[in-house]
GROMACS .gro file of C-alpha atoms in nm:
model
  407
    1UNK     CA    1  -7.556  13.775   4.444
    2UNK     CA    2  -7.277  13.881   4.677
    3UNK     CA    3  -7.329  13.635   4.961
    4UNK     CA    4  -7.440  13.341   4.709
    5UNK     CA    5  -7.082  13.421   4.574
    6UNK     CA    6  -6.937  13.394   4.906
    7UNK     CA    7  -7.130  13.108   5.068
    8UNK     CA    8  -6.980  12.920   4.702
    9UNK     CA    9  -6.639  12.987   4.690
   10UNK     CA   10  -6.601  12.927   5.080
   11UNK     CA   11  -6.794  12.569   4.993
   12UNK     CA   12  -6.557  12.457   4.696
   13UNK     CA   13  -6.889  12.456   4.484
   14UNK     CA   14  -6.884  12.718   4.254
   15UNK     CA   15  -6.475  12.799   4.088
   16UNK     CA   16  -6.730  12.830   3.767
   17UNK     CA   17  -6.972  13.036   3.864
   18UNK     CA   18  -7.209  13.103   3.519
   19UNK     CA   19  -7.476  13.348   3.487
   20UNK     CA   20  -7.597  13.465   3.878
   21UNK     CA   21  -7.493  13.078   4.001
   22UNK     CA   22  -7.746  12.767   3.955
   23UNK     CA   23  -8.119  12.865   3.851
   24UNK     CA   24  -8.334  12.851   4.142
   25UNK     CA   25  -8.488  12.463   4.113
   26UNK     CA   26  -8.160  12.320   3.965
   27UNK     CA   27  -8.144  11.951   4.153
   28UNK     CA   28  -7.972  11.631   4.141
   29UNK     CA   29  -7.944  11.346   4.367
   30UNK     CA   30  -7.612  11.124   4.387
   31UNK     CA   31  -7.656  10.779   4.552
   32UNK     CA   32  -7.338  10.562   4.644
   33UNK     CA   33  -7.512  10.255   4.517
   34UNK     CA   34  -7.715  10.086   4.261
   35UNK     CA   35  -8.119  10.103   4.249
   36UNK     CA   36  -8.071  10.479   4.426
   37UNK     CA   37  -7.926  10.321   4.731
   38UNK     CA   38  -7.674  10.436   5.021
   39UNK     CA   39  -7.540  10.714   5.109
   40UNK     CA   40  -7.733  11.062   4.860
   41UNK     CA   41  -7.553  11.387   4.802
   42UNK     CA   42  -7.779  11.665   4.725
   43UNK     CA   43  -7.658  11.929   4.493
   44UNK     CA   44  -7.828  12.262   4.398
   45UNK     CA   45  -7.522  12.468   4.315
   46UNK     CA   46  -7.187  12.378   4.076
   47UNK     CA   47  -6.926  12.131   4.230
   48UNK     CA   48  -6.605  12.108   4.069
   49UNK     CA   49  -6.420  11.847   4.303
   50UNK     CA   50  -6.624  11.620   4.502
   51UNK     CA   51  -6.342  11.532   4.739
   52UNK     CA   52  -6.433  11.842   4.889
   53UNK     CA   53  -6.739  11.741   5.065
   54UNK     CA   54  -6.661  11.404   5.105
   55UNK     CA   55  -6.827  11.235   4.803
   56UNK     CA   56  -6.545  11.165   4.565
   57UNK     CA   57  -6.573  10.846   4.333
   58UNK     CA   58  -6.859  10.748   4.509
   59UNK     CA   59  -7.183  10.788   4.316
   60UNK     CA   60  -7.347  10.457   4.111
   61UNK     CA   61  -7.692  10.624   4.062
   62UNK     CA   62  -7.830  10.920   4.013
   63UNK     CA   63  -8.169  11.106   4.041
   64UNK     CA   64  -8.185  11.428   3.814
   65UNK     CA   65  -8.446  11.640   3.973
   66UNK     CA   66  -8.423  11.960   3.746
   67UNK     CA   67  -8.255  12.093   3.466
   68UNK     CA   68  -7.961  11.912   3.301
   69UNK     CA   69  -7.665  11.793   3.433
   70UNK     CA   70  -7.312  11.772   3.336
   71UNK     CA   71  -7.124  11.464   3.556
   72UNK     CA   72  -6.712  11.405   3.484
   73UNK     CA   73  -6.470  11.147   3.603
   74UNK     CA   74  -6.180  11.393   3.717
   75UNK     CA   75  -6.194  11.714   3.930
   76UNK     CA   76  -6.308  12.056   3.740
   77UNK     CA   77  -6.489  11.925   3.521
   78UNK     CA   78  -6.197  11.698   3.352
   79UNK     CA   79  -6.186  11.394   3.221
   80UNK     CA   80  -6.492  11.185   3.111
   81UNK     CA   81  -6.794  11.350   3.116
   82UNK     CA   82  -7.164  11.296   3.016
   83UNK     CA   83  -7.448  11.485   3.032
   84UNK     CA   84  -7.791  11.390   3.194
   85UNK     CA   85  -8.162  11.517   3.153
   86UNK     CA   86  -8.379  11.526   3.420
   87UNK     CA   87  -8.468  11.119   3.498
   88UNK     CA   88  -8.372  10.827   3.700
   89UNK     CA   89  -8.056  10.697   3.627
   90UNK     CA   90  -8.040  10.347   3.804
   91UNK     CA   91  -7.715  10.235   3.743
   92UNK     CA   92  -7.479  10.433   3.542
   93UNK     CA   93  -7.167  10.298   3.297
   94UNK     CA   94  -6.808  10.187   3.397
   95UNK     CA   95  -6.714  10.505   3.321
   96UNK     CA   96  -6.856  10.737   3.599
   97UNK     CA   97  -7.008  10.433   3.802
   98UNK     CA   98  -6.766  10.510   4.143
   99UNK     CA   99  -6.582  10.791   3.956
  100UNK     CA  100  -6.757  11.111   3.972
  101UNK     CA  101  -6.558  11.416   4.072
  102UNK     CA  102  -6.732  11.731   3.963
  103UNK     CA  103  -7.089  11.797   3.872
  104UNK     CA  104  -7.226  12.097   3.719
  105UNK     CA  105  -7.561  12.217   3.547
  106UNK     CA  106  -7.517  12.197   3.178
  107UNK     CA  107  -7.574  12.492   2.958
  108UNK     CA  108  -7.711  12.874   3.068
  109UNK     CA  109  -7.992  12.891   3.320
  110UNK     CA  110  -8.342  12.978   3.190
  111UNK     CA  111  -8.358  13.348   3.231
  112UNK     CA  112  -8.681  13.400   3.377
  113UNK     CA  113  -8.428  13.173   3.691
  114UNK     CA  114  -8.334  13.340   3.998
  115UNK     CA  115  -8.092  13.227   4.193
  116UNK     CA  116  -8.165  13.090   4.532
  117UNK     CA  117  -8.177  13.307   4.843
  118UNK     CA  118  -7.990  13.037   5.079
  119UNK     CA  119  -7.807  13.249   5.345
  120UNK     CA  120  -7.942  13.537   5.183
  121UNK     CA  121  -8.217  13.801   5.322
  122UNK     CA  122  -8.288  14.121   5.523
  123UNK     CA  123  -8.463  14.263   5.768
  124UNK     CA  124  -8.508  14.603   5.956
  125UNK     CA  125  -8.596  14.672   6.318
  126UNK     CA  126  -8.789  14.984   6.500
  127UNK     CA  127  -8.790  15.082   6.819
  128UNK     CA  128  -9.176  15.214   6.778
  129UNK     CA  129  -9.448  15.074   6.645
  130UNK     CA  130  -9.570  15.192   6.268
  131UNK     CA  131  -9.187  15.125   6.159
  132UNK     CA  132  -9.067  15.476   6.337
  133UNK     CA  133  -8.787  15.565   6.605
  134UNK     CA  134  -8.506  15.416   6.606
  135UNK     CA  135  -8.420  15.137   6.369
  136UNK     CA  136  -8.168  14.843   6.273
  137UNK     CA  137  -8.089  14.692   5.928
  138UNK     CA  138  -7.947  14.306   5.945
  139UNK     CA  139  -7.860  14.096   5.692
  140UNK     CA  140  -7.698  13.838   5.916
  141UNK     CA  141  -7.783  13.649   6.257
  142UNK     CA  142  -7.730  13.846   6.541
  143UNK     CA  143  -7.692  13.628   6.853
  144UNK     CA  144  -7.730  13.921   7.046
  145UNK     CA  145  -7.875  14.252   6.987
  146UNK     CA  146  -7.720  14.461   7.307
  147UNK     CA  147  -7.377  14.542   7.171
  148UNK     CA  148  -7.591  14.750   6.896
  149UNK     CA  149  -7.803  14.919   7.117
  150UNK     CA  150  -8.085  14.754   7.052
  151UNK     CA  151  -8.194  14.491   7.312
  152UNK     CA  152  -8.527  14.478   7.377
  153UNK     CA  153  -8.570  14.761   7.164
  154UNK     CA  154  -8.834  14.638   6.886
  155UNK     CA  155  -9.165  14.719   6.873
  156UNK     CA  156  -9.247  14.674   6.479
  157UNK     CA  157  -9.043  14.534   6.202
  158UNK     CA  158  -9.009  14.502   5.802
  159UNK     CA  159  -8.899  14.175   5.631
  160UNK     CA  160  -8.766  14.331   5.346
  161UNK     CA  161  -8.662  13.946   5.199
  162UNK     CA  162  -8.607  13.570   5.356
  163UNK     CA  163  -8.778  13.459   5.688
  164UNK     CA  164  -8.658  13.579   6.008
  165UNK     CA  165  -8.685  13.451   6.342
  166UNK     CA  166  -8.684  13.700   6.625
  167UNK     CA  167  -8.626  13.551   6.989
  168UNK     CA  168  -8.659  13.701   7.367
  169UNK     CA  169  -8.303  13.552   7.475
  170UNK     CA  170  -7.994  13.533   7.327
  171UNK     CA  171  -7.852  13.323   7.131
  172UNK     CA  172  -8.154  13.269   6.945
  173UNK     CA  173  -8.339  13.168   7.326
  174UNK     CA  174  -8.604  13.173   7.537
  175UNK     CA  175  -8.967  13.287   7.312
  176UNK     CA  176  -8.917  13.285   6.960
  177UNK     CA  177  -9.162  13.453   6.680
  178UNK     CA  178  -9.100  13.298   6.274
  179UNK     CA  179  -9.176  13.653   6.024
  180UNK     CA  180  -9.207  13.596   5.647
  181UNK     CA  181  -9.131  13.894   5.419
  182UNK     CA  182  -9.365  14.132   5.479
  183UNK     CA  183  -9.466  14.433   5.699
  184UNK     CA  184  -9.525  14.418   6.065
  185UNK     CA  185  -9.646  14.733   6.259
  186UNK     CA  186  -9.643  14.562   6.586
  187UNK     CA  187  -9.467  14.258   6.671
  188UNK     CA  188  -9.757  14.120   6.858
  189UNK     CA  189  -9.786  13.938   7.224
  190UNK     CA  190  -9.488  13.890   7.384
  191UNK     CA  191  -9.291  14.011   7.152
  192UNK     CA  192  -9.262  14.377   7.167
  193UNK     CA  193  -8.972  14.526   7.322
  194UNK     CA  194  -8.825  14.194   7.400
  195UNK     CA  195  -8.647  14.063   7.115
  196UNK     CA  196  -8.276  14.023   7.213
  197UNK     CA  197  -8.164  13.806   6.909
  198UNK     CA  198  -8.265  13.765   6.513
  199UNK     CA  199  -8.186  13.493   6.256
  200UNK     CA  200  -8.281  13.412   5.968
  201UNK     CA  201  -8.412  13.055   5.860
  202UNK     CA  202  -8.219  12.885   5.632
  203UNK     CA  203  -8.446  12.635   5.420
  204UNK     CA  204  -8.292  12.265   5.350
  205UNK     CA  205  -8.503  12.268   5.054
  206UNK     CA  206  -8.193  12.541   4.909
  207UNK     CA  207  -7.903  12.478   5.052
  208UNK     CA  208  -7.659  12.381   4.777
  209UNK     CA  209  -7.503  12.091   4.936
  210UNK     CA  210  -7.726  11.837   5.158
  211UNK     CA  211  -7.537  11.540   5.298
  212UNK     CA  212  -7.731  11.245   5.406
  213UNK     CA  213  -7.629  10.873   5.554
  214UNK     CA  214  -7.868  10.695   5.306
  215UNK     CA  215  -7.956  10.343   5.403
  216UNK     CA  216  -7.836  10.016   5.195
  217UNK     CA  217  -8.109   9.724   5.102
  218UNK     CA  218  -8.129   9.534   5.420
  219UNK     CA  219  -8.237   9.151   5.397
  220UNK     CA  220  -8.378   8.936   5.663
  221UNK     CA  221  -8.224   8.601   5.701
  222UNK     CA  222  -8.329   8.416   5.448
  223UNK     CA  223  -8.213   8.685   5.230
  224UNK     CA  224  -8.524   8.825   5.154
  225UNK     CA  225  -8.558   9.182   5.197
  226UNK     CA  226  -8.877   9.088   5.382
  227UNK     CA  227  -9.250   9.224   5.340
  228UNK     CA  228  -9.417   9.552   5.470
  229UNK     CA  229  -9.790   9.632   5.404
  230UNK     CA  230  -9.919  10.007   5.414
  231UNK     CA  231 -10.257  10.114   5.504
  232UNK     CA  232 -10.445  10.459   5.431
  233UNK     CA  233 -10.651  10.473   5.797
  234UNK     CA  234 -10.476  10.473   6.145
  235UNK     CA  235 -10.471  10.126   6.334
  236UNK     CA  236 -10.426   9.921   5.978
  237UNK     CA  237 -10.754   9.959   5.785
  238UNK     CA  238 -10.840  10.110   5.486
  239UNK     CA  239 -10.688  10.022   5.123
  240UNK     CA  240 -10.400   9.847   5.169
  241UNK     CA  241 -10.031   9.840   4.959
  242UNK     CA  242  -9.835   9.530   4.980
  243UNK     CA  243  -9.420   9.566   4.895
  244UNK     CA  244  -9.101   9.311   4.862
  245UNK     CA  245  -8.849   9.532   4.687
  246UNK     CA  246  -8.807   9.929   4.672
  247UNK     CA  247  -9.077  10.139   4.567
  248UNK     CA  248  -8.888  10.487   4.433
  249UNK     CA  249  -9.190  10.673   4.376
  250UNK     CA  250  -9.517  10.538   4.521
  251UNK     CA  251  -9.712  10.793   4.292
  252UNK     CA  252  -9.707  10.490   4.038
  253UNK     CA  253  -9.865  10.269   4.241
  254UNK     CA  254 -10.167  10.568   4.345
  255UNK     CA  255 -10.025  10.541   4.711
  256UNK     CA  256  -9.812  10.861   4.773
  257UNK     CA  257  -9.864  11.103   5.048
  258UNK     CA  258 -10.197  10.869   5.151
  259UNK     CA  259 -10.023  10.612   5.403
  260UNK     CA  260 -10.141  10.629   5.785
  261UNK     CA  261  -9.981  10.309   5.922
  262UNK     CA  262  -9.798   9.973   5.866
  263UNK     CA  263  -9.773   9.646   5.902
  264UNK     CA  264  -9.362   9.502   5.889
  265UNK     CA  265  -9.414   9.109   5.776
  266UNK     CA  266  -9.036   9.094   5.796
  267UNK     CA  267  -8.729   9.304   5.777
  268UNK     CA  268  -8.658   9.659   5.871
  269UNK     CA  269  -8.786   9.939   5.635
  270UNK     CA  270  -8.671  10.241   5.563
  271UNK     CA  271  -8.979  10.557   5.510
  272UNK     CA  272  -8.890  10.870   5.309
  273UNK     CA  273  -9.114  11.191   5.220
  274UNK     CA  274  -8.984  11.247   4.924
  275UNK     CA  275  -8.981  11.015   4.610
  276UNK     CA  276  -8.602  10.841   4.546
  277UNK     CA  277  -8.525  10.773   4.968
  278UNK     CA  278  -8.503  11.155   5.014
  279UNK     CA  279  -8.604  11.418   5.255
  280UNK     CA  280  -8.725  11.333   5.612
  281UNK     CA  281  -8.659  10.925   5.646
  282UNK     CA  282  -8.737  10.668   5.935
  283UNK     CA  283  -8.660  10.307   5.999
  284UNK     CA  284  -8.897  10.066   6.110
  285UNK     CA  285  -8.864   9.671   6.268
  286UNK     CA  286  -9.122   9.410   6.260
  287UNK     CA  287  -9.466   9.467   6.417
  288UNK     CA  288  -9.747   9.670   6.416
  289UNK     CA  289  -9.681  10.060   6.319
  290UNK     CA  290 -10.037  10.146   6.384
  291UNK     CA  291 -10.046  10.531   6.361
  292UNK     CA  292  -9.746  10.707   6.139
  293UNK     CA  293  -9.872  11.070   6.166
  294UNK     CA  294  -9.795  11.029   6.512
  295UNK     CA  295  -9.467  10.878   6.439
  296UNK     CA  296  -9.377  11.188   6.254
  297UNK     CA  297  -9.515  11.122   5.882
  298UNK     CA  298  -9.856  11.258   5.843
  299UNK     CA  299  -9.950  11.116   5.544
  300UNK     CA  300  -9.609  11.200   5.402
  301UNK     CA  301  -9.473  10.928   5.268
  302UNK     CA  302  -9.364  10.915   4.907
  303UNK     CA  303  -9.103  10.614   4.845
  304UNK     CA  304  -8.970  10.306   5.050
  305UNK     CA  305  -8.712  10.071   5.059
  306UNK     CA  306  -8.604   9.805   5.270
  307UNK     CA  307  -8.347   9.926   5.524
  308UNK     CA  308  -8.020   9.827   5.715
  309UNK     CA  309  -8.075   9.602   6.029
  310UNK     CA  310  -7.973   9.827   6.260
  311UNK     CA  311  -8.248  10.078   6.353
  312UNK     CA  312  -8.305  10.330   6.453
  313UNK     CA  313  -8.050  10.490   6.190
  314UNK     CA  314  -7.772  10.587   6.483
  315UNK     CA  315  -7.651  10.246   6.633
  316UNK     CA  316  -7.323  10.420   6.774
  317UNK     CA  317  -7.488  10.497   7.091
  318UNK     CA  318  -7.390  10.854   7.293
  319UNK     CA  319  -7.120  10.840   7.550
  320UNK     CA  320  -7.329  11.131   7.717
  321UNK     CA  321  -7.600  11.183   7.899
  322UNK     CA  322  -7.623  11.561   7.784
  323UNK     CA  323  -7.712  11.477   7.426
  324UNK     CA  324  -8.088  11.430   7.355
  325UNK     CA  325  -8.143  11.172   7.144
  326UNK     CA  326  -8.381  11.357   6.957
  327UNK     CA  327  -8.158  11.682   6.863
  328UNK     CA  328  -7.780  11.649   6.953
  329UNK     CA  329  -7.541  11.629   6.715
  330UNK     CA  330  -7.202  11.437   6.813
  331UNK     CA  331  -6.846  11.526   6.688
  332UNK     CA  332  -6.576  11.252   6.741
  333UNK     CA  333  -6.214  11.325   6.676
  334UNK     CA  334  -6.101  10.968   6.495
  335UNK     CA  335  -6.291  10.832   6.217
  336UNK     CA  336  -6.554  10.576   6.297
  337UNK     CA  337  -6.684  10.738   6.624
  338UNK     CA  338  -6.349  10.692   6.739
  339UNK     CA  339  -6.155  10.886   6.990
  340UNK     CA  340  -6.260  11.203   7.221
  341UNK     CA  341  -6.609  11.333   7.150
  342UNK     CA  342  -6.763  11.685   7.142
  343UNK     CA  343  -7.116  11.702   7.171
  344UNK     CA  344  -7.386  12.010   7.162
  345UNK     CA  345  -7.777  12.080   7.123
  346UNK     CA  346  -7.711  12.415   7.070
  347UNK     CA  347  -7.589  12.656   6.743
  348UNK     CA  348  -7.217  12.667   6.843
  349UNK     CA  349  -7.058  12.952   6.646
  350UNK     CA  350  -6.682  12.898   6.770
  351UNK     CA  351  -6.541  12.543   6.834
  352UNK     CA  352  -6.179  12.667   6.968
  353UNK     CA  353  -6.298  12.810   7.333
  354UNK     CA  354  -6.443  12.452   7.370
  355UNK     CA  355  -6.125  12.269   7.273
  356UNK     CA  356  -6.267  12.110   6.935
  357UNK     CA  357  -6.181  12.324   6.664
  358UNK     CA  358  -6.044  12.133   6.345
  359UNK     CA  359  -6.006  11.818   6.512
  360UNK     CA  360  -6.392  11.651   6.388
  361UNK     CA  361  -6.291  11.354   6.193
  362UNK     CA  362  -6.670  11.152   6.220
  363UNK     CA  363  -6.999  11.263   6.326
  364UNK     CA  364  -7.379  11.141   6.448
  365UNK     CA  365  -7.634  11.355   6.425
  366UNK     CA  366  -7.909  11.212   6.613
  367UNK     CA  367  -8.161  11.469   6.548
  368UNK     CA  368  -8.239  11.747   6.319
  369UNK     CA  369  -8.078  11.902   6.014
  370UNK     CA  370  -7.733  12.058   6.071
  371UNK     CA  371  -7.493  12.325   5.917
  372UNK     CA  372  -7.116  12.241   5.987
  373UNK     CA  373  -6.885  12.492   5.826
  374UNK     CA  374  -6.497  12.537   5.854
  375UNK     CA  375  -6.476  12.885   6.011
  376UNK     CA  376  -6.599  13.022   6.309
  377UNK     CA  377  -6.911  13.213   6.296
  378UNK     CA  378  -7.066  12.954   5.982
  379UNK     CA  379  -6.832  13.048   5.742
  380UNK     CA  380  -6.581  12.880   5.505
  381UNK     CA  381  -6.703  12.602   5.343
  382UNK     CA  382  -6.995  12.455   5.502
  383UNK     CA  383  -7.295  12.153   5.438
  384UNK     CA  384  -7.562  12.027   5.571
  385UNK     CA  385  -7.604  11.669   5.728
  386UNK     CA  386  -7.899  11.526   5.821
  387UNK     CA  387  -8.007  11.305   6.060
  388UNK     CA  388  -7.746  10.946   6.104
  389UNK     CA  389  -7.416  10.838   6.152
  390UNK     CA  390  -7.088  11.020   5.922
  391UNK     CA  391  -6.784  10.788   5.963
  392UNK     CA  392  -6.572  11.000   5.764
  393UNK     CA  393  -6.681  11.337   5.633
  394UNK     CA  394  -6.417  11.384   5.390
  395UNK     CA  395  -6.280  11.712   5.264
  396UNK     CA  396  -6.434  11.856   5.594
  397UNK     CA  397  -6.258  11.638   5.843
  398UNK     CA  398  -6.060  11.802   6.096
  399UNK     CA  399  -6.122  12.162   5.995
  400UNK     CA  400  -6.497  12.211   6.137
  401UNK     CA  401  -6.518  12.517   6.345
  402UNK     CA  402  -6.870  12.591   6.398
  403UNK     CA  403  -7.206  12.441   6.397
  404UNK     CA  404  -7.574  12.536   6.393
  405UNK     CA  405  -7.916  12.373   6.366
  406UNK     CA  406  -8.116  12.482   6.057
  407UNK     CA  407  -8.407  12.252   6.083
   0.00000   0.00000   0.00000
């Protein structure tokens, strides 16, 4: 309960904070458009002023995953304010379509509810094997294990809660080794006696606030949005799904999670894992798309929609060579990509030895999920962005101080 109260009130998410924080399973989606459309903010935990993380008066639809919601027009929870059960919401009234401030879950959480264990877990480290000798308690990363005496030290290990990883190098380098809760009285090949740095693994599926670029209804020339067929076998064969117009939830049409490749008539279109545009998302042109799983969706795919024209979803290219397309994340000190850049594939815990503390003002992440937080050392108020392009990022612009790749 401690650190979910401190990873809160360092995000701006929780000055209410009712019975042990959200129940666990608590979700709602905010879209910036109509038709679930745009730019989503995730929320798992209370939020009593949007502006905050960069979402204020922006939300025109909304997705309630779990539980109930409470949605008002003014910060802390002022204003007007209605209350929504778990649904699709479309398109909501004048009077919280583009002016949504706060957000919390309505009512007491079911009490069998726990909360979530984001940021939260514990592990324990011996220097024999059968958990004796020597041993070290964390509860935190440690980027490096030698200024407690205890580099490549480990020979067996107890997850006493989360999931850890345990790596050879430091700053969570070289060989790495994922351990679930549970007892381990060896840590196995190449592991023993050289782990020199610990983590632990922070899931996107709880983090309370998940920021993502969302994707507007593209339309090809003729203003259509186009045509895109899907097809349950590699190499397009098999039963076939033909689409014009979003599909939020391909479960209604018996073709979620069962799509191996495509076919784009016309248009770009835009691929999520999740039903309502969310989770892991790709963009794809015109032309054959004749094995997905390969592509990075193994029979994953759970709603689409047709996306913008520029694809892929980062059409700011890099002014550096040393940023991988596939895992850098980009800082840029002007809004709109503007000004000097920063850029990193690696968990940065201090921005002000490398000249970029508070100045981030826009951001690209061109690959993987990222925590960006206001303090050094991921602390102060922090959220995660997935992949695509930030042009502003709100209440966090110009205070970022450290980063770090979660997924």
């Amino acid at each position: 309960m401690k650190n979910t109260t401190r990873w809160c009130a360092a995000l701006g998410l929780c000055s209410v904070l009712v019975a042990g924080s959200v129940a666990q399973g608590a979700e709602v989606t905010l879209y910036q458009s109509p038709d679930f459309g745009g730019a989503q903010l995730t929320l798992r935990s209370i939020a009593p002023n949007f502006a905050s993380i960069g979402f204020n008066d922006r939300a025109s639809s909304v997705v309630v995953v779990s539980g109930t919601w409470e949605f008002c027009s003014d910060a802390e929870f002022r204003g007007y304010c209605q209350t929504f059960g778990r649904g699709e919401y479309a398109a909501l009234d004048r009077r919280l379509a583009g002016r949504i401030s706060s957000a919390r879950e309505a009512g007491p959480p079911p009490q069998s509810a726990a909360p979530g264990n984001y940021g939260q877990g514990a592990i324990q480290l011996f220097g024999r094997p059968n958990f004796e000798g020597r041993d070290l308690q964390l509860s935190a990363d440690a980027a490096e294990l030698a200024s407690r005496g205890f580099n490549n030290r480990a020979s067996s290990v107890i997850v006493l809660s989360g999931t850890w990883d345990l790596c050879s190098e430091i700053d969570f380098g070289g060989t790495c080794r994922r351990y679930a809760a549970g007892r381990y009285p060896d840590l196995g090949y190449e592991m023993t006696k050289e782990v020199s740095s610990a983590r632990l693994v922070r899931a996107v599926a709880e983090a309370p606030v998940v920021i993502s670029p969302g994707y507007g209804g593209g339309k090809t020339v003729d203003g259509t949005h186009g045509r895109a067929i899907l097809y349950t076998e590699p190499g397009l064969r098999g039963d076939a799904l033909a689409v014009s117009a979003p599909v939020s939830d391909l479960a209604r049409s018996n073709f979620s999670g069962v799509a191996e490749s495509m076919y784009v008539e016309s248009g770009t279109w835009l691929l999520c894992s999740r039903e309502f545009f969310r989770g892991k998302c790709g963009v794809f042109g015109p032309g054959r798309h004749d094995d997905l799983i390969a592509q990075g969706f193994r029979r994953s795919i759970a709603s689409i929609r047709p996306g913008d024209p520029e694809t892929p979803p980062s059409p700011v290219p890099s002014r550096s060579s040393q940023v991988a397309a596939s895992t850098g994340v980009e800082l840029f000190a002007d809004p709109d990509f503007m000004g000097t850049h920063f850029n990193t594939q690696r968990d940065t815990p201090n921005l002000d030895p490398l000249g970029f503390n508070d100045r981030a003002a826009s951001l690209i992440v061109h690959g993987g999920t990222w925590e960006l937080c206001t303090d050094a050392g991921y602390a102060g108020r922090c959220a995660v962005f997935t992949p695509g392009r930030y042009a502003r990022i709100g209440g966090l612009a110009r205070q970022l101080s450290s980063l770090r790749k979660i997924e």
